[in-house]
Amino acid sequence: MARLGLPVFLLFLCFSLLQLSSGRSSRTRKAISRRQAGEGDDVRSQIEKLWQEVNSLKEMQALQTVCLRGIKANRKCYLTSEEAKHYHEANEDCIAQGGTLATPRDLLENNELRDYAKRSAPGSRDFWIGVADIVKEGQYVDVNSLPVSFFNWDRSKKQPTGTKRESCVALSVAAQGKWHDEVCRHLKKYICEYVIP
């Protein structure tokens, strides 16, 4: 009987240990699965960060291509168009390329745009820039609807004329970079600007 008791006792002991370890293993499995879920979230966020970096690098590469074809000045790149469009199409084209119509913020920038436009498109007289008073007559804003503080009007030709038909602004290479207001539907070449991050 004593011999029989020892195997039963050992059997009981093994069975108890199995139950104990299986209870622990299910808790351990739950903890591991929670940890793996947390690690999965970490991996997902790392992948998202990598995609953002890749997209940022693609944008910078595209911007460098623009800068190589155009000019780089004042922490911006400028690129003139190859074909003439009306003001709104020109603006949409610049936006589609990741920029906006160029808006000179001071005389130095205006003169750089004038010189670049003269070199890049010989024979073209006027270029659309990102200034207009479409919403309210006489209140000139840039393409982001921010008020414009620098102007380079051609006063010898009494610019701006102030008529409601002429609401978009062009930079005139022929008039040494002076501005004049025009009918937005006229076809002109244009200058896009891209901010360098």
XYZ file of N, CA and C in Angstrom:
591
model
N 0.824 -1.181 0.000
C 0.000 0.000 0.000
C 0.869 1.246 0.000
N 1.976 1.133 0.813
C 2.865 2.273 0.843
C 3.476 2.498 -0.525
N 3.742 1.367 -1.221
C 4.274 1.511 -2.559
C 3.247 2.129 -3.480
N 2.037 1.747 -3.330
C 0.981 2.284 -4.163
C 0.727 3.739 -3.833
N 0.916 4.144 -2.586
C 0.679 5.529 -2.179
C 1.672 6.488 -2.803
N 2.911 6.039 -2.932
C 3.933 6.917 -3.498
C 3.640 7.256 -4.970
N 3.298 6.279 -5.834
C 2.970 6.650 -7.202
C 1.735 7.528 -7.288
N 0.735 7.280 -6.432
C -0.467 8.120 -6.443
C -0.088 9.532 -6.016
N 0.764 9.605 -4.979
C 1.208 10.916 -4.512
C 1.974 11.634 -5.627
N 2.871 10.936 -6.304
C 3.634 11.540 -7.393
C 2.701 11.965 -8.543
N 1.730 11.106 -8.834
C 0.754 11.427 -9.867
C -0.034 12.683 -9.495
N -0.443 12.746 -8.221
C -1.164 13.912 -7.726
C -0.287 15.165 -7.817
N 0.993 15.015 -7.421
C 1.937 16.130 -7.456
C 2.145 16.617 -8.910
N 2.326 15.687 -9.836
C 2.507 16.070 -11.243
C 1.268 16.772 -11.794
N 0.111 16.213 -11.454
C -1.145 16.804 -11.911
C -1.303 18.225 -11.368
N -0.970 18.428 -10.091
C -1.053 19.755 -9.475
C -0.095 20.728 -10.149
N 1.127 20.266 -10.407
C 2.103 21.138 -11.077
C 1.644 21.510 -12.494
N 1.058 20.540 -13.188
C 0.549 20.830 -14.522
C -0.540 21.896 -14.482
N -1.446 21.737 -13.526
C -2.531 22.721 -13.395
C -1.963 24.092 -13.065
N -1.021 24.091 -12.130
C -0.415 25.356 -11.724
C 0.305 26.010 -12.908
N 1.091 25.232 -13.650
C 1.827 25.812 -14.779
C 0.886 26.207 -15.912
N -0.207 25.456 -16.128
C -1.125 25.847 -17.191
C -1.855 27.129 -16.820
N -2.181 27.329 -15.556
C -2.793 28.591 -15.113
C -1.841 29.740 -15.328
N -0.566 29.507 -14.989
C 0.447 30.555 -15.186
C 0.671 30.807 -16.674
N 0.701 29.728 -17.462
C 0.992 29.911 -18.881
C -0.118 30.680 -19.572
N -1.369 30.495 -19.155
C -2.428 31.289 -19.792
C -2.291 32.750 -19.415
N -1.905 33.003 -18.136
C -1.660 34.403 -17.748
C -0.443 34.933 -18.476
N 0.582 34.109 -18.607
C 1.793 34.518 -19.306
C 1.485 34.774 -20.780
N 0.657 33.856 -21.372
C 0.284 34.055 -22.766
C -0.456 35.371 -22.952
N -1.351 35.690 -22.015
C -2.092 36.958 -22.109
C -1.143 38.142 -22.001
N -0.194 38.073 -21.065
C 0.769 39.162 -20.896
C 1.629 39.308 -22.143
N 2.056 38.162 -22.703
C 2.886 38.205 -23.909
C 2.087 38.777 -25.070
N 0.810 38.338 -25.212
C 0.008 38.862 -26.319
C -0.238 40.356 -26.152
N -0.424 40.803 -24.875
C -0.567 42.255 -24.655
C 0.724 42.979 -25.036
N 1.859 42.416 -24.641
C 3.146 43.020 -24.948
C 3.354 43.042 -26.461
N 2.999 41.937 -27.132
C 3.147 41.890 -28.585
C 2.222 42.895 -29.259
N 1.011 43.066 -28.722
C 0.095 44.068 -29.283
C 0.709 45.450 -29.139
N 1.309 45.726 -27.966
C 1.980 47.017 -27.760
C 3.143 47.179 -28.710
N 3.903 46.085 -28.894
C 5.023 46.134 -29.837
C 4.512 46.326 -31.257
N 3.348 45.718 -31.580
C 2.746 45.891 -32.901
C 2.382 47.342 -33.152
N 1.858 48.005 -32.107
C 1.549 49.431 -32.229
C 2.824 50.227 -32.445
N 3.893 49.862 -31.710
C 5.175 50.540 -31.887
C 5.697 50.358 -33.303
N 5.596 49.134 -33.808
C 6.064 48.856 -35.163
C 5.249 49.654 -36.165
N 3.911 49.691 -35.966
C 3.055 50.466 -36.864
C 3.429 51.942 -36.843
N 3.647 52.486 -35.649
C 3.989 53.918 -35.575
C 5.360 54.172 -36.191
N 6.295 53.229 -36.022
C 7.614 53.387 -36.654
C 7.496 53.343 -38.177
N 6.637 52.456 -38.692
C 6.432 52.374 -40.141
C 5.808 53.666 -40.650
N 4.819 54.206 -39.914
C 4.197 55.473 -40.314
C 5.229 56.597 -40.336
N 6.098 56.634 -39.318
C 7.149 57.662 -39.281
C 8.081 57.513 -40.477
N 8.436 56.279 -40.798
C 9.309 56.049 -41.952
C 8.649 56.517 -43.247
N 7.352 56.235 -43.426
C 6.640 56.695 -44.621
C 6.619 58.207 -44.688
N 6.411 58.848 -43.533
C 6.420 60.317 -43.519
C 7.785 60.838 -43.932
N 8.850 60.203 -43.438
C 10.199 60.622 -43.809
C 10.454 60.400 -45.297
N 9.995 59.254 -45.820
C 10.163 58.967 -47.246
C 9.428 60.015 -48.073
N 8.182 60.331 -47.703
C 7.421 61.348 -48.438
C 8.084 62.709 -48.340
N 8.614 63.029 -47.169
C 9.322 64.302 -46.998
C 10.555 64.353 -47.896
N 11.285 63.241 -47.961
C 12.461 63.186 -48.831
C 12.066 63.315 -50.303
N 10.939 62.702 -50.684
C 10.458 62.835 -52.068
C 10.129 64.282 -52.379
N 9.466 64.973 -51.426
C 9.134 66.381 -51.634
C 10.397 67.221 -51.764
N 11.383 66.941 -50.905
C 12.637 67.702 -50.967
C 13.358 67.437 -52.287
N 13.324 66.185 -52.756
C 13.958 65.862 -54.025
C 13.264 66.604 -55.172
N 11.928 66.618 -55.138
C 11.174 67.344 -56.164
C 11.511 68.827 -56.104
N 11.627 69.361 -54.890
C 11.969 70.771 -54.723
C 13.369 71.056 -55.259
N 14.308 70.144 -55.021
C 15.657 70.328 -55.538
C 15.650 70.342 -57.065
N 14.789 69.505 -57.667
C 14.664 69.489 -59.126
C 14.152 70.831 -59.618
N 13.162 71.385 -58.912
C 12.630 72.707 -59.259
C 13.736 73.741 -59.135
N 14.485 73.675 -58.030
C 15.550 74.654 -57.813
C 16.622 74.578 -58.896
N 16.886 73.364 -59.376
C 17.882 73.218 -60.442
C 17.404 73.821 -61.750
N 16.099 73.731 -62.013
C 15.558 74.289 -63.253
C 15.303 75.781 -63.141
N 15.031 76.271 -61.937
C 14.720 77.684 -61.731
C 15.859 78.388 -61.021
N 15.480 79.273 -60.081
C 16.494 79.937 -59.260
C 16.148 79.738 -57.791
N 17.162 79.924 -56.964
C 16.999 79.795 -55.524
C 17.391 81.133 -54.907
N 16.471 81.729 -54.138
C 16.739 83.012 -53.485
C 15.772 83.198 -52.325
N 16.233 83.817 -51.270
C 15.378 84.159 -50.121
C 14.653 82.948 -49.534
N 15.351 81.832 -49.394
C 14.780 80.587 -48.844
C 13.584 80.087 -49.662
N 13.602 80.413 -50.955
C 12.558 79.960 -51.872
C 13.208 79.561 -53.188
N 12.480 78.749 -53.941
C 12.861 78.459 -55.323
C 11.779 79.058 -56.205
N 12.196 79.570 -57.355
C 11.254 80.160 -58.310
C 11.399 79.447 -59.642
N 10.277 79.275 -60.312
C 10.293 78.629 -61.614
C 9.254 79.301 -62.501
N 9.688 79.742 -63.697
C 8.735 80.347 -64.630
C 8.042 79.238 -65.424
N 6.863 79.553 -65.889
C 6.084 78.595 -66.675
C 6.600 78.561 -68.107
N 6.276 77.471 -68.766
C 6.657 77.364 -70.175
C 5.537 77.826 -71.093
N 4.302 77.804 -70.584
C 3.180 78.239 -71.418
C 2.349 79.290 -70.682
N 1.623 80.069 -71.463
C 0.780 81.123 -70.895
C -0.575 80.538 -70.487
N -1.078 81.017 -69.349
C -2.395 80.594 -68.853
C -3.077 81.803 -68.236
N -4.400 81.674 -67.996
C -5.035 82.772 -67.276
C -4.703 82.619 -65.784
N -4.934 83.656 -65.019
C -4.479 83.740 -63.631
C -4.866 82.518 -62.796
N -6.130 82.115 -62.846
C -6.597 81.018 -62.000
C -5.966 79.689 -62.402
N -5.810 79.454 -63.698
C -5.129 78.234 -64.147
C -3.669 78.251 -63.714
N -3.033 79.410 -63.798
C -1.638 79.530 -63.378
C -1.501 79.198 -61.889
N -2.401 79.745 -61.089
C -2.372 79.478 -59.654
C -2.565 77.990 -59.372
N -3.536 77.364 -60.048
C -3.793 75.932 -59.863
C -2.593 75.100 -60.286
N -1.920 75.508 -61.363
C -0.744 74.778 -61.826
C 0.375 74.841 -60.788
N 0.613 76.017 -60.217
C 1.643 76.147 -59.177
C 1.306 75.270 -57.976
N 0.050 75.286 -57.555
C -0.378 74.478 -56.404
C -0.192 72.996 -56.705
N -0.536 72.572 -57.918
C -0.396 71.164 -58.304
C 1.060 70.713 -58.247
N 1.988 71.659 -58.423
C 3.414 71.340 -58.365
C 3.994 71.525 -56.966
N 3.143 71.856 -55.995
C 3.616 72.003 -54.615
C 4.032 73.400 -54.226
N 3.657 74.393 -55.034
C 4.026 75.772 -54.730
C 2.824 76.690 -54.800
N 3.091 77.964 -55.009
C 2.051 78.978 -55.207
C 2.585 79.982 -56.221
N 1.704 80.842 -56.702
C 2.194 81.941 -57.536
C 3.130 82.794 -56.690
N 4.224 83.216 -57.285
C 5.232 83.995 -56.549
C 4.659 85.326 -56.094
N 4.990 85.689 -54.861
C 4.566 86.969 -54.300
C 5.799 87.675 -53.742
N 6.332 88.657 -54.477
C 7.506 89.376 -53.973
C 7.166 90.116 -52.681
N 8.010 89.978 -51.666
C 7.764 90.601 -50.357
C 8.550 91.895 -50.160
N 9.515 92.146 -51.066
C 10.273 93.396 -50.986
C 10.898 93.688 -52.355
N 11.551 94.834 -52.488
C 12.104 95.253 -53.776
C 13.204 94.314 -54.257
N 14.031 93.833 -53.346
C 15.106 92.912 -53.720
C 14.532 91.642 -54.351
N 13.529 91.058 -53.698
C 12.898 89.857 -54.228
C 12.210 90.151 -55.565
N 11.557 91.279 -55.669
C 10.893 91.683 -56.906
C 11.904 91.782 -58.051
N 13.054 92.421 -57.777
C 14.067 92.581 -58.814
C 14.691 91.243 -59.208
N 14.859 90.338 -58.240
C 15.381 89.004 -58.559
C 14.400 88.257 -59.472
N 13.105 88.388 -59.180
C 12.093 87.753 -60.029
C 12.109 88.357 -61.425
N 12.209 89.676 -61.492
C 12.251 90.360 -62.799
C 13.440 89.856 -63.619
N 14.628 89.819 -63.008
C 15.831 89.396 -63.725
C 15.742 87.928 -64.156
N 15.220 87.097 -63.261
C 15.075 85.680 -63.589
C 14.062 85.494 -64.728
N 12.940 86.194 -64.672
C 11.915 86.080 -65.717
C 12.481 86.532 -67.064
N 13.259 87.589 -67.050
C 13.861 88.103 -68.284
C 14.811 87.060 -68.895
N 15.612 86.406 -68.038
C 16.563 85.389 -68.530
C 15.862 84.102 -68.971
N 14.868 83.670 -68.212
C 14.266 82.355 -68.467
C 13.237 82.365 -69.596
N 12.648 83.503 -69.872
C 11.631 83.571 -70.928
C 11.835 84.832 -71.758
N 12.923 84.887 -72.526
C 13.171 86.070 -73.333
C 12.010 86.321 -74.298
N 11.632 87.552 -74.416
C 10.532 87.910 -75.307
C 9.189 87.999 -74.589
N 9.081 87.411 -73.399
C 7.827 87.537 -72.633
C 7.865 88.849 -71.868
N 6.754 89.560 -71.911
C 6.718 90.893 -71.293
C 6.199 90.878 -69.858
N 5.133 90.108 -69.621
C 4.453 90.145 -68.330
C 4.295 88.744 -67.760
N 4.319 88.652 -66.419
C 4.160 87.381 -65.721
C 3.168 87.555 -64.575
N 2.248 86.599 -64.447
C 1.345 86.631 -63.294
C 2.154 86.407 -62.025
N 1.806 87.165 -60.990
C 2.345 86.934 -59.651
C 1.152 86.729 -58.713
N 1.423 86.292 -57.519
C 0.346 85.914 -56.599
C -0.282 87.052 -55.835
N -0.714 88.089 -56.521
C -1.359 89.243 -55.890
C -2.639 89.552 -56.664
N -3.732 89.783 -55.928
C -5.012 90.096 -56.580
C -5.941 90.813 -55.604
N -6.925 91.523 -56.169
C -7.976 92.138 -55.338
C -9.344 91.640 -55.794
N -9.442 90.343 -56.009
C -10.662 89.723 -56.530
C -11.816 89.832 -55.544
N -11.547 89.594 -54.264
C -12.615 89.559 -53.257
C -13.153 90.955 -52.970
N -12.248 91.907 -52.736
C -12.672 93.278 -52.426
C -11.806 94.244 -53.224
N -12.443 95.052 -54.015
C -11.744 96.002 -54.881
C -10.810 96.895 -54.066
N -9.543 96.932 -54.497
C -8.555 97.794 -53.842
C -7.871 97.155 -52.644
N -8.338 95.985 -52.215
C -7.711 95.288 -51.085
C -6.922 94.100 -51.645
N -5.619 94.320 -51.836
C -4.774 93.318 -52.476
C -4.274 92.303 -51.450
N -4.439 91.020 -51.829
C -4.012 89.916 -50.976
C -3.195 88.938 -51.816
N -2.432 88.083 -51.126
C -1.688 87.045 -51.840
C -2.593 85.837 -52.072
N -2.062 84.770 -52.615
C -2.883 83.600 -52.946
C -3.393 82.866 -51.713
N -2.841 83.172 -50.543
C -3.319 82.591 -49.286
C -4.283 83.525 -48.568
N -4.728 84.575 -49.270
C -5.663 85.592 -48.745
C -5.063 86.441 -47.630
N -3.743 86.525 -47.573
C -3.074 87.385 -46.589
C -2.809 88.752 -47.221
N -2.979 89.817 -46.451
C -2.752 91.164 -47.006
C -1.315 91.329 -47.510
N -1.181 92.038 -48.618
C 0.130 92.307 -49.192
C 0.599 93.667 -48.682
N 1.850 93.713 -48.212
C 2.361 94.989 -47.677
C 3.358 95.658 -48.616
N 3.940 94.907 -49.559
C 4.875 95.482 -50.525
C 4.182 95.588 -51.883
N 4.317 96.751 -52.510
C 3.760 96.963 -53.845
C 4.824 97.605 -54.720
N 4.761 97.346 -56.009
C 5.703 97.943 -56.954
C 4.939 98.403 -58.200
N 3.903 99.207 -57.963
C 3.031 99.657 -59.043
C 3.779 100.544 -60.031
N 3.378 100.469 -61.274
C 3.901 101.329 -62.327
C 3.094 102.629 -62.279
N 3.564 103.590 -61.506
C 2.835 104.849 -61.307
C 2.820 105.699 -62.574
N 3.804 105.490 -63.456
C 3.818 106.274 -64.697
C 2.604 105.917 -65.573
N 2.062 104.724 -65.368
C 0.870 104.310 -66.126
C -0.356 104.287 -65.230
N -0.262 105.037 -64.132
C -1.384 105.190 -63.194
C -1.940 103.848 -62.721
N -1.030 102.976 -62.304
C -1.419 101.665 -61.791
C -1.522 101.703 -60.269
N -2.419 100.967 -59.676
C -3.448 100.149 -60.314
C -4.575 101.029 -60.839
N -5.240 100.550 -61.862
C -6.292 101.349 -62.481
C -7.542 101.417 -61.626
N -7.744 100.396 -60.804
C -8.879 100.432 -59.887
C -10.193 99.977 -60.474
N -10.172 99.411 -61.661
C -11.437 98.919 -62.217
C -11.700 97.491 -61.725
N -12.960 97.133 -61.625
C -13.335 95.810 -61.132
C -12.947 94.707 -62.111
N -12.810 95.039 -63.373
C -12.436 94.026 -64.366
C -10.977 93.609 -64.208
N -10.132 94.520 -63.775
C -8.698 94.231 -63.668
C -8.350 93.935 -62.210
N -8.414 92.647 -61.850
C -8.251 92.267 -60.446
C -7.010 91.432 -60.162
N -6.274 91.049 -61.189
C -5.088 90.219 -60.999
C -3.844 91.019 -61.368
N -2.730 90.724 -60.706
C -1.526 91.546 -60.854
C -0.455 90.800 -61.649
N 0.173 91.549 -62.553
C 1.275 91.023 -63.352
C 2.527 91.853 -63.108
N 3.662 91.168 -63.119
C 4.965 91.826 -63.038
C 5.431 92.029 -64.472
N 5.783 93.260 -64.813
C 6.174 93.585 -66.186
C 7.696 93.661 -66.311
N 8.246 92.753 -67.102
C 9.682 92.784 -67.382
C 9.997 94.022 -68.221
N 9.096 94.357 -69.142
C 9.278 95.512 -70.021
C 9.324 96.813 -69.226
N 8.617 96.866 -68.093
C 8.585 98.076 -67.258
C 9.493 97.914 -66.033
N 10.595 97.176 -66.201
C 11.605 97.018 -65.149
C 11.059 96.427 -63.839
N 10.123 95.501 -63.955
C 9.602 94.812 -62.766
C 8.446 95.517 -62.086
N 7.955 96.583 -62.702
C 6.792 97.283 -62.126
C 5.550 96.408 -62.299
N 4.554 96.659 -61.447
C 3.318 95.874 -61.477
C 2.208 96.648 -62.158
N 1.281 95.900 -62.713
C 0.039 96.505 -63.210
C -1.081 95.486 -63.029
N -2.290 96.010 -62.851
C -3.435 95.098 -62.715
C -3.984 94.784 -64.097
N -4.528 93.584 -64.227
C -4.972 93.059 -65.525
C -6.266 92.284 -65.350
N -6.910 92.023 -66.458
C -8.073 91.135 -66.475
C -7.534 89.715 -66.248
N -8.095 89.027 -65.278
C -7.587 87.704 -64.873
C -7.661 86.660 -65.983
N -8.515 86.877 -66.976
C -8.685 85.902 -68.056
C -7.635 86.041 -69.159
N -6.802 87.075 -69.092
C -5.745 87.211 -70.102
C -4.724 86.101 -69.924
N -4.129 85.668 -71.022
C -3.113 84.620 -70.979
C -1.737 85.238 -70.783
N -1.047 84.748 -69.751
C 0.306 85.231 -69.456
C 1.122 84.077 -68.918
N 2.435 84.181 -69.067
C 3.306 83.250 -68.364
C 3.251 83.639 -66.885
N 3.815 82.819 -66.031
C 3.715 83.074 -64.597
C 4.935 82.506 -63.877
N 5.096 82.925 -62.643
C 6.227 82.482 -61.832
C 5.672 81.791 -60.585
N 6.109 80.547 -60.365
C 5.727 79.811 -59.158
C 6.844 79.936 -58.131
N 6.468 79.920 -56.863
C 7.468 79.920 -55.791
C 7.257 78.702 -54.907
N 8.360 78.168 -54.394
C 8.362 76.991 -53.537
C 9.206 77.328 -52.315
N 8.627 77.196 -51.137
C 9.351 77.514 -49.906
C 10.298 76.355 -49.596
N 11.538 76.680 -49.304
C 12.523 75.674 -48.944
C 12.429 75.430 -47.449
N 12.161 74.164 -47.023
C 12.022 73.897 -45.585
C 13.332 74.058 -44.838
